[in-house]
Structure formats: structure tokens, C-alpha cells
Amino acid sequence: MKLKNLLLAAGLGATLVLGACGSDDSSSSDTSKDESTMSDDSSKTETAVDAEKIFANNCASCHGNNLEGNVGPNLTKVGAKYSSEEIQKIIKNGKGQMPAGILKDDKEIVAVADWLADKK
């Protein structure tokens, strides 16, 4: 529970920081370059780790911390069976015992589906 709260706080903090960057076009060109670079670098880093964090916070309790399966099926090689689009449909609509709507944000769904589709 502490990890979930910590990750939520980190996500909110990142949102505030990224929201503040690039919001003022009247700043000097040097500052604009710095803000743009910060935003670009942060979004790349955030994208690279978001899927894993989202999975850890929402999916690992059923699918295991290492995708090994628990209550839900093993996902270590799920990308060999399903494409990203198919995984997105499963996340949105549920399948078997997995309920629909565990993830609601389309960006999160795509990120997790893409990440899982790479598991072959």
C-alpha cells in the first residue's frame, strides 16, 4: 500500500512539473529550450517506466510481479499469443475472470498493452 501511495504521489508530482514546463511561450529562447528538453526527456523516461508501474499497481496482484501468474494467467510470453491491439481489447473489456475497466485511461491501456506485446 505504501508503494502504491508513493507511486501515486510521484505521478502527481510529475504531472505538476510537466504541466509547468512549456506553458509560457513568452519566456526567453534559452529557457524555452531548457523547458522543451526537460519535457522531452521526462516524457521519454516516463513512457519507458509507466507501463511497468501501471502493471505493478493494477495487474501484478493477479498476474504476479514477474508476470508469472497468480490468480490470473502467466503473461511472460503473452506477446507471442496476442498483438498489442488484442491485449488492449482484453484490458478494456476483460476476459474470463478478469473484469473490464481495471485501467480506464487509454494512454495507460496502450502503454501496458505495448509493453506486454513485447513479451515473447
Tab-separated table of N, CA and C in Angstrom:
chain	number	residue	atom	x	y	z
A	1	MET	N	0.824	-1.188	0.000
A	1	MET	CA	0.000	0.000	0.000
A	1	MET	C	0.868	1.252	0.000
A	2	LYS	N	1.988	1.214	0.753
A	2	LYS	CA	2.877	2.368	0.791
A	2	LYS	C	3.454	2.632	-0.592
A	3	LEU	N	3.805	1.548	-1.315
A	3	LEU	CA	4.372	1.702	-2.654
A	3	LEU	C	3.361	2.343	-3.593
A	4	LYS	N	2.116	1.905	-3.488
A	4	LYS	CA	1.072	2.461	-4.347
A	4	LYS	C	0.893	3.959	-4.077
A	5	ASN	N	0.880	4.347	-2.811
A	5	ASN	CA	0.746	5.764	-2.457
A	5	ASN	C	1.954	6.561	-2.920
A	6	LEU	N	3.139	5.972	-2.787
A	6	LEU	CA	4.367	6.640	-3.227
A	6	LEU	C	4.343	6.858	-4.736
A	7	LEU	N	3.930	5.829	-5.478
A	7	LEU	CA	3.876	5.953	-6.935
A	7	LEU	C	2.807	6.958	-7.366
A	8	LEU	N	1.698	6.972	-6.659
A	8	LEU	CA	0.651	7.953	-6.957
A	8	LEU	C	1.169	9.368	-6.724
A	9	ALA	N	1.862	9.571	-5.618
A	9	ALA	CA	2.419	10.892	-5.320
A	9	ALA	C	3.462	11.281	-6.364
A	10	ALA	N	4.291	10.330	-6.775
A	10	ALA	CA	5.306	10.612	-7.799
A	10	ALA	C	4.637	10.973	-9.121
A	11	GLY	N	3.580	10.263	-9.472
A	11	GLY	CA	2.863	10.554	-10.712
A	11	GLY	C	2.231	11.931	-10.698
A	12	LEU	N	1.619	12.277	-9.584
A	12	LEU	CA	1.019	13.604	-9.468
A	12	LEU	C	2.085	14.695	-9.519
A	13	GLY	N	3.205	14.438	-8.851
A	13	GLY	CA	4.306	15.407	-8.879
A	13	GLY	C	4.835	15.593	-10.290
A	14	ALA	N	4.994	14.479	-11.025
A	14	ALA	CA	5.479	14.561	-12.404
A	14	ALA	C	4.493	15.333	-13.275
A	15	THR	N	3.195	15.122	-13.043
A	15	THR	CA	2.174	15.837	-13.803
A	15	THR	C	2.270	17.342	-13.558
A	16	LEU	N	2.459	17.718	-12.314
A	16	LEU	CA	2.593	19.135	-11.991
A	16	LEU	C	3.847	19.737	-12.619
A	17	VAL	N	4.948	19.023	-12.548
A	17	VAL	CA	6.201	19.517	-13.123
A	17	VAL	C	6.067	19.653	-14.631
A	18	LEU	N	5.533	18.620	-15.282
A	18	LEU	CA	5.385	18.671	-16.735
A	18	LEU	C	4.357	19.715	-17.162
A	19	GLY	N	3.341	19.908	-16.352
A	19	GLY	CA	2.344	20.936	-16.658
A	19	GLY	C	2.932	22.330	-16.591
A	20	ALA	N	3.875	22.536	-15.704
A	20	ALA	CA	4.514	23.841	-15.558
A	20	ALA	C	5.500	24.103	-16.688
A	21	CYS	N	6.087	23.071	-17.238
A	21	CYS	CA	7.072	23.229	-18.319
A	21	CYS	C	6.364	23.555	-19.626
A	22	GLY	N	6.853	24.528	-20.315
A	22	GLY	CA	6.345	24.849	-21.644
A	22	GLY	C	5.000	25.548	-21.656
A	23	SER	N	4.502	25.998	-20.524
A	23	SER	CA	3.198	26.639	-20.517
A	23	SER	C	3.269	28.120	-20.860
A	24	ASP	N	4.483	28.694	-20.887
A	24	ASP	CA	4.640	30.115	-21.149
A	24	ASP	C	5.516	30.307	-22.383
A	25	ASP	N	4.919	30.712	-23.496
A	25	ASP	CA	5.662	30.912	-24.737
A	25	ASP	C	6.424	32.228	-24.758
A	26	SER	N	6.185	33.135	-23.803
A	26	SER	CA	6.828	34.444	-23.816
A	26	SER	C	8.189	34.439	-23.144
A	27	SER	N	8.652	33.291	-22.660
A	27	SER	CA	9.952	33.240	-21.996
A	27	SER	C	11.068	33.329	-23.027
A	28	SER	N	12.296	33.562	-22.541
A	28	SER	CA	13.435	33.690	-23.444
A	28	SER	C	13.682	32.388	-24.174
A	29	SER	N	14.403	32.462	-25.301
A	29	SER	CA	14.636	31.275	-26.109
A	29	SER	C	15.471	30.248	-25.360
A	30	ASP	N	16.416	30.672	-24.525
A	30	ASP	CA	17.214	29.725	-23.758
A	30	ASP	C	16.344	28.945	-22.786
A	31	THR	N	15.442	29.644	-22.091
A	31	THR	CA	14.553	28.987	-21.146
A	31	THR	C	13.616	28.049	-21.881
A	32	SER	N	13.120	28.466	-23.039
A	32	SER	CA	12.233	27.610	-23.804
A	32	SER	C	12.938	26.333	-24.205
A	33	LYS	N	14.205	26.440	-24.594
A	33	LYS	CA	14.952	25.250	-24.965
A	33	LYS	C	15.100	24.329	-23.771
A	34	ASP	N	15.412	24.886	-22.597
A	34	ASP	CA	15.569	24.072	-21.403
A	34	ASP	C	14.264	23.377	-21.049
A	35	GLU	N	13.153	24.128	-21.110
A	35	GLU	CA	11.862	23.538	-20.779
A	35	GLU	C	11.503	22.448	-21.768
A	36	SER	N	11.751	22.689	-23.044
A	36	SER	CA	11.446	21.696	-24.056
A	36	SER	C	12.265	20.435	-23.839
A	37	THR	N	13.533	20.621	-23.544
A	37	THR	CA	14.395	19.473	-23.305
A	37	THR	C	13.929	18.713	-22.076
A	38	MET	N	13.593	19.439	-21.007
A	38	MET	CA	13.105	18.776	-19.804
A	38	MET	C	11.849	17.984	-20.098
A	39	SER	N	10.926	18.558	-20.810
A	39	SER	CA	9.672	17.901	-21.115
A	39	SER	C	9.919	16.672	-21.977
A	40	ASP	N	10.758	16.806	-23.013
A	40	ASP	CA	11.040	15.679	-23.893
A	40	ASP	C	11.715	14.552	-23.137
A	41	ASP	N	12.749	14.876	-22.356
A	41	ASP	CA	13.470	13.854	-21.608
A	41	ASP	C	12.554	13.188	-20.584
A	42	SER	N	11.744	13.972	-19.887
A	42	SER	CA	10.855	13.419	-18.869
A	42	SER	C	9.830	12.493	-19.490
A	43	SER	N	9.259	12.886	-20.625
A	43	SER	CA	8.236	12.051	-21.228
A	43	SER	C	8.827	10.745	-21.740
A	44	LYS	N	10.067	10.773	-22.252
A	44	LYS	CA	10.701	9.533	-22.693
A	44	LYS	C	10.941	8.612	-21.518
A	45	THR	N	11.464	9.151	-20.441
A	45	THR	CA	11.727	8.349	-19.259
A	45	THR	C	10.418	7.845	-18.675
A	46	GLU	N	9.436	8.718	-18.607
A	46	GLU	CA	8.161	8.350	-18.035
A	46	GLU	C	7.506	7.245	-18.854
A	47	THR	N	7.540	7.352	-20.180
A	47	THR	CA	6.951	6.345	-21.036
A	47	THR	C	7.634	5.005	-20.830
A	48	ALA	N	8.939	5.013	-20.676
A	48	ALA	CA	9.679	3.773	-20.527
A	48	ALA	C	9.326	3.037	-19.245
A	49	VAL	N	8.975	3.746	-18.193
A	49	VAL	CA	8.691	3.091	-16.921
A	49	VAL	C	7.212	3.067	-16.574
A	50	ASP	N	6.407	3.833	-17.218
A	50	ASP	CA	4.996	3.898	-16.858
A	50	ASP	C	4.301	2.550	-16.969
A	51	ALA	N	4.490	1.842	-18.046
A	51	ALA	CA	3.783	0.571	-18.246
A	51	ALA	C	4.093	-0.389	-17.108
A	52	GLU	N	5.336	-0.451	-16.712
A	52	GLU	CA	5.712	-1.340	-15.617
A	52	GLU	C	5.087	-0.892	-14.295
A	53	LYS	N	5.083	0.413	-14.061
A	53	LYS	CA	4.476	0.930	-12.830
A	53	LYS	C	2.974	0.701	-12.820
A	54	ILE	N	2.345	0.954	-13.955
A	54	ILE	CA	0.902	0.756	-14.062
A	54	ILE	C	0.575	-0.716	-13.828
A	55	PHE	N	1.354	-1.600	-14.458
A	55	PHE	CA	1.160	-3.037	-14.262
A	55	PHE	C	1.339	-3.395	-12.785
A	56	ALA	N	2.420	-2.905	-12.181
A	56	ALA	CA	2.702	-3.213	-10.773
A	56	ALA	C	1.563	-2.760	-9.861
A	57	ASN	N	0.986	-1.608	-10.160
A	57	ASN	CA	-0.070	-1.050	-9.318
A	57	ASN	C	-1.447	-1.660	-9.552
A	58	ASN	N	-1.690	-2.170	-10.749
A	58	ASN	CA	-3.040	-2.587	-11.092
A	58	ASN	C	-3.191	-4.050	-11.492
A	59	CYS	N	-2.119	-4.687	-11.898
A	59	CYS	CA	-2.233	-6.012	-12.506
A	59	CYS	C	-1.440	-7.101	-11.787
A	60	ALA	N	-0.355	-6.711	-11.132
A	60	ALA	CA	0.566	-7.688	-10.548
A	60	ALA	C	-0.081	-8.537	-9.455
A	61	SER	N	-1.075	-8.016	-8.776
A	61	SER	CA	-1.707	-8.804	-7.715
A	61	SER	C	-2.342	-10.079	-8.274
A	62	CYS	N	-2.770	-10.055	-9.525
A	62	CYS	CA	-3.351	-11.250	-10.145
A	62	CYS	C	-2.375	-11.963	-11.084
A	63	HIS	N	-1.538	-11.197	-11.769
A	63	HIS	CA	-0.651	-11.783	-12.776
A	63	HIS	C	0.780	-11.976	-12.283
A	64	GLY	N	1.078	-11.585	-11.048
A	64	GLY	CA	2.400	-11.772	-10.468
A	64	GLY	C	3.337	-10.619	-10.778
A	65	ASN	N	4.249	-10.362	-9.863
A	65	ASN	CA	5.212	-9.272	-10.039
A	65	ASN	C	6.126	-9.491	-11.233
A	66	ASN	N	6.375	-10.741	-11.580
A	66	ASN	CA	7.253	-11.073	-12.706
A	66	ASN	C	6.474	-11.684	-13.865
A	67	LEU	N	5.172	-11.382	-13.930
A	67	LEU	CA	4.277	-11.862	-14.982
A	67	LEU	C	4.059	-13.367	-14.916
A	68	GLU	N	4.473	-14.011	-13.812
A	68	GLU	CA	4.455	-15.463	-13.695
A	68	GLU	C	3.066	-16.054	-13.483
A	69	GLY	N	2.093	-15.199	-13.239
A	69	GLY	CA	0.746	-15.683	-12.980
A	69	GLY	C	0.537	-15.903	-11.501
A	70	ASN	N	-0.689	-15.781	-11.096
A	70	ASN	CA	-1.080	-15.988	-9.710
A	70	ASN	C	-2.531	-16.422	-9.779
A	71	VAL	N	-3.449	-15.531	-9.521
A	71	VAL	CA	-4.868	-15.798	-9.753
A	71	VAL	C	-5.138	-15.719	-11.254
A	72	GLY	N	-4.496	-14.749	-11.905
A	72	GLY	CA	-4.611	-14.576	-13.344
A	72	GLY	C	-3.538	-15.396	-14.060
A	73	PRO	N	-3.644	-15.494	-15.374
A	73	PRO	CA	-2.696	-16.323	-16.130
A	73	PRO	C	-1.287	-15.730	-16.204
A	74	ASN	N	-0.343	-16.585	-16.494
A	74	ASN	CA	1.052	-16.225	-16.742
A	74	ASN	C	1.107	-15.358	-17.994
A	75	LEU	N	1.807	-14.234	-17.929
A	75	LEU	CA	1.906	-13.314	-19.061
A	75	LEU	C	3.336	-13.179	-19.586
A	76	THR	N	4.239	-14.070	-19.172
A	76	THR	CA	5.641	-13.927	-19.557
A	76	THR	C	5.835	-13.992	-21.063
A	77	LYS	N	4.949	-14.674	-21.785
A	77	LYS	CA	5.071	-14.774	-23.246
A	77	LYS	C	3.758	-14.417	-23.933
A	78	VAL	N	3.023	-13.500	-23.326
A	78	VAL	CA	1.709	-13.134	-23.849
A	78	VAL	C	1.790	-12.509	-25.247
A	79	GLY	N	2.900	-11.823	-25.551
A	79	GLY	CA	3.063	-11.193	-26.857
A	79	GLY	C	3.186	-12.193	-27.995
A	80	ALA	N	3.528	-13.429	-27.689
A	80	ALA	CA	3.591	-14.471	-28.714
A	80	ALA	C	2.187	-14.948	-29.093
A	81	LYS	N	1.239	-14.705	-28.212
A	81	LYS	CA	-0.137	-15.157	-28.449
A	81	LYS	C	-1.055	-14.037	-28.923
A	82	TYR	N	-0.844	-12.809	-28.372
A	82	TYR	CA	-1.727	-11.683	-28.681
A	82	TYR	C	-0.938	-10.474	-29.160
A	83	SER	N	-1.536	-9.708	-30.073
A	83	SER	CA	-0.952	-8.437	-30.514
A	83	SER	C	-1.296	-7.358	-29.487
A	84	SER	N	-0.673	-6.211	-29.621
A	84	SER	CA	-0.972	-5.092	-28.728
A	84	SER	C	-2.458	-4.724	-28.795
A	85	GLU	N	-3.021	-4.718	-29.980
A	85	GLU	CA	-4.431	-4.363	-30.147
A	85	GLU	C	-5.333	-5.371	-29.440
A	86	GLU	N	-4.991	-6.661	-29.538
A	86	GLU	CA	-5.786	-7.692	-28.868
A	86	GLU	C	-5.670	-7.554	-27.345
A	87	ILE	N	-4.482	-7.260	-26.868
A	87	ILE	CA	-4.272	-7.068	-25.430
A	87	ILE	C	-5.042	-5.843	-24.952
A	88	GLN	N	-5.071	-4.780	-25.760
A	88	GLN	CA	-5.840	-3.587	-25.402
A	88	GLN	C	-7.318	-3.943	-25.223
A	89	LYS	N	-7.865	-4.764	-26.122
A	89	LYS	CA	-9.272	-5.167	-26.024
A	89	LYS	C	-9.519	-5.964	-24.747
A	90	ILE	N	-8.573	-6.845	-24.414
A	90	ILE	CA	-8.722	-7.641	-23.192
A	90	ILE	C	-8.692	-6.733	-21.969
A	91	ILE	N	-7.773	-5.779	-21.950
A	91	ILE	CA	-7.688	-4.851	-20.814
A	91	ILE	C	-8.981	-4.041	-20.693
A	92	LYS	N	-9.503	-3.554	-21.815
A	92	LYS	CA	-10.717	-2.730	-21.782
A	92	LYS	C	-11.961	-3.537	-21.430
A	93	ASN	N	-12.108	-4.724	-22.058
A	93	ASN	CA	-13.349	-5.484	-21.950
A	93	ASN	C	-13.309	-6.618	-20.933
A	94	GLY	N	-12.110	-6.962	-20.461
A	94	GLY	CA	-11.969	-8.098	-19.571
A	94	GLY	C	-11.991	-9.398	-20.356
A	95	LYS	N	-11.652	-10.481	-19.669
A	95	LYS	CA	-11.682	-11.800	-20.305
A	95	LYS	C	-11.624	-12.842	-19.202
A	96	GLY	N	-12.470	-13.851	-19.298
A	96	GLY	CA	-12.514	-14.874	-18.259
A	96	GLY	C	-12.876	-14.241	-16.924
A	97	GLN	N	-12.020	-14.459	-15.919
A	97	GLN	CA	-12.277	-13.888	-14.595
A	97	GLN	C	-11.818	-12.438	-14.472
A	98	MET	N	-11.086	-11.955	-15.461
A	98	MET	CA	-10.593	-10.574	-15.404
A	98	MET	C	-11.732	-9.610	-15.738
A	99	PRO	N	-12.037	-8.718	-14.811
A	99	PRO	CA	-13.128	-7.767	-15.078
A	99	PRO	C	-12.692	-6.650	-16.033
A	100	ALA	N	-13.653	-6.070	-16.689
A	100	ALA	CA	-13.408	-4.918	-17.554
A	100	ALA	C	-13.130	-3.694	-16.705
A	101	GLY	N	-12.404	-2.739	-17.274
A	101	GLY	CA	-12.266	-1.427	-16.659
A	101	GLY	C	-11.253	-1.305	-15.548
A	102	ILE	N	-10.340	-2.269	-15.399
A	102	ILE	CA	-9.305	-2.117	-14.376
A	102	ILE	C	-8.466	-0.892	-14.699
A	103	LEU	N	-8.130	-0.709	-15.979
A	103	LEU	CA	-7.483	0.519	-16.453
A	103	LEU	C	-8.506	1.272	-17.283
A	104	LYS	N	-8.618	2.559	-17.048
A	104	LYS	CA	-9.607	3.367	-17.768
A	104	LYS	C	-8.970	4.354	-18.747
A	105	ASP	N	-7.751	4.774	-18.465
A	105	ASP	CA	-7.066	5.755	-19.299
A	105	ASP	C	-6.503	5.076	-20.547
A	106	ASP	N	-6.885	5.578	-21.720
A	106	ASP	CA	-6.445	4.960	-22.977
A	106	ASP	C	-4.925	4.943	-23.125
A	107	LYS	N	-4.246	5.995	-22.668
A	107	LYS	CA	-2.786	6.039	-22.765
A	107	LYS	C	-2.164	4.937	-21.915
A	108	GLU	N	-2.707	4.710	-20.738
A	108	GLU	CA	-2.209	3.646	-19.873
A	108	GLU	C	-2.470	2.284	-20.502
A	109	ILE	N	-3.651	2.106	-21.070
A	109	ILE	CA	-4.005	0.834	-21.705
A	109	ILE	C	-3.049	0.538	-22.850
A	110	VAL	N	-2.799	1.522	-23.693
A	110	VAL	CA	-1.890	1.333	-24.831
A	110	VAL	C	-0.475	1.039	-24.336
A	111	ALA	N	-0.019	1.779	-23.335
A	111	ALA	CA	1.340	1.580	-22.819
A	111	ALA	C	1.510	0.175	-22.261
A	112	VAL	N	0.560	-0.279	-21.462
A	112	VAL	CA	0.650	-1.618	-20.873
A	112	VAL	C	0.529	-2.682	-21.963
A	113	ALA	N	-0.387	-2.488	-22.902
A	113	ALA	CA	-0.570	-3.467	-23.985
A	113	ALA	C	0.691	-3.563	-24.846
A	114	ASP	N	1.280	-2.434	-25.188
A	114	ASP	CA	2.522	-2.445	-25.979
A	114	ASP	C	3.635	-3.148	-25.220
A	115	TRP	N	3.749	-2.859	-23.938
A	115	TRP	CA	4.779	-3.465	-23.091
A	115	TRP	C	4.583	-4.983	-23.023
A	116	LEU	N	3.336	-5.408	-22.830
A	116	LEU	CA	3.059	-6.842	-22.755
A	116	LEU	C	3.238	-7.520	-24.111
A	117	ALA	N	2.892	-6.828	-25.192
A	117	ALA	CA	3.039	-7.415	-26.530
A	117	ALA	C	4.496	-7.705	-26.866
A	118	ASP	N	5.430	-7.011	-26.218
A	118	ASP	CA	6.854	-7.270	-26.423
A	118	ASP	C	7.330	-8.510	-25.688
A	119	LYS	N	6.502	-9.077	-24.826
A	119	LYS	CA	6.871	-10.270	-24.047
A	119	LYS	C	6.601	-11.505	-24.906
A	120	LYS	N	7.678	-12.045	-25.482
A	120	LYS	CA	7.508	-13.198	-26.395
A	120	LYS	C	8.383	-14.351	-26.016
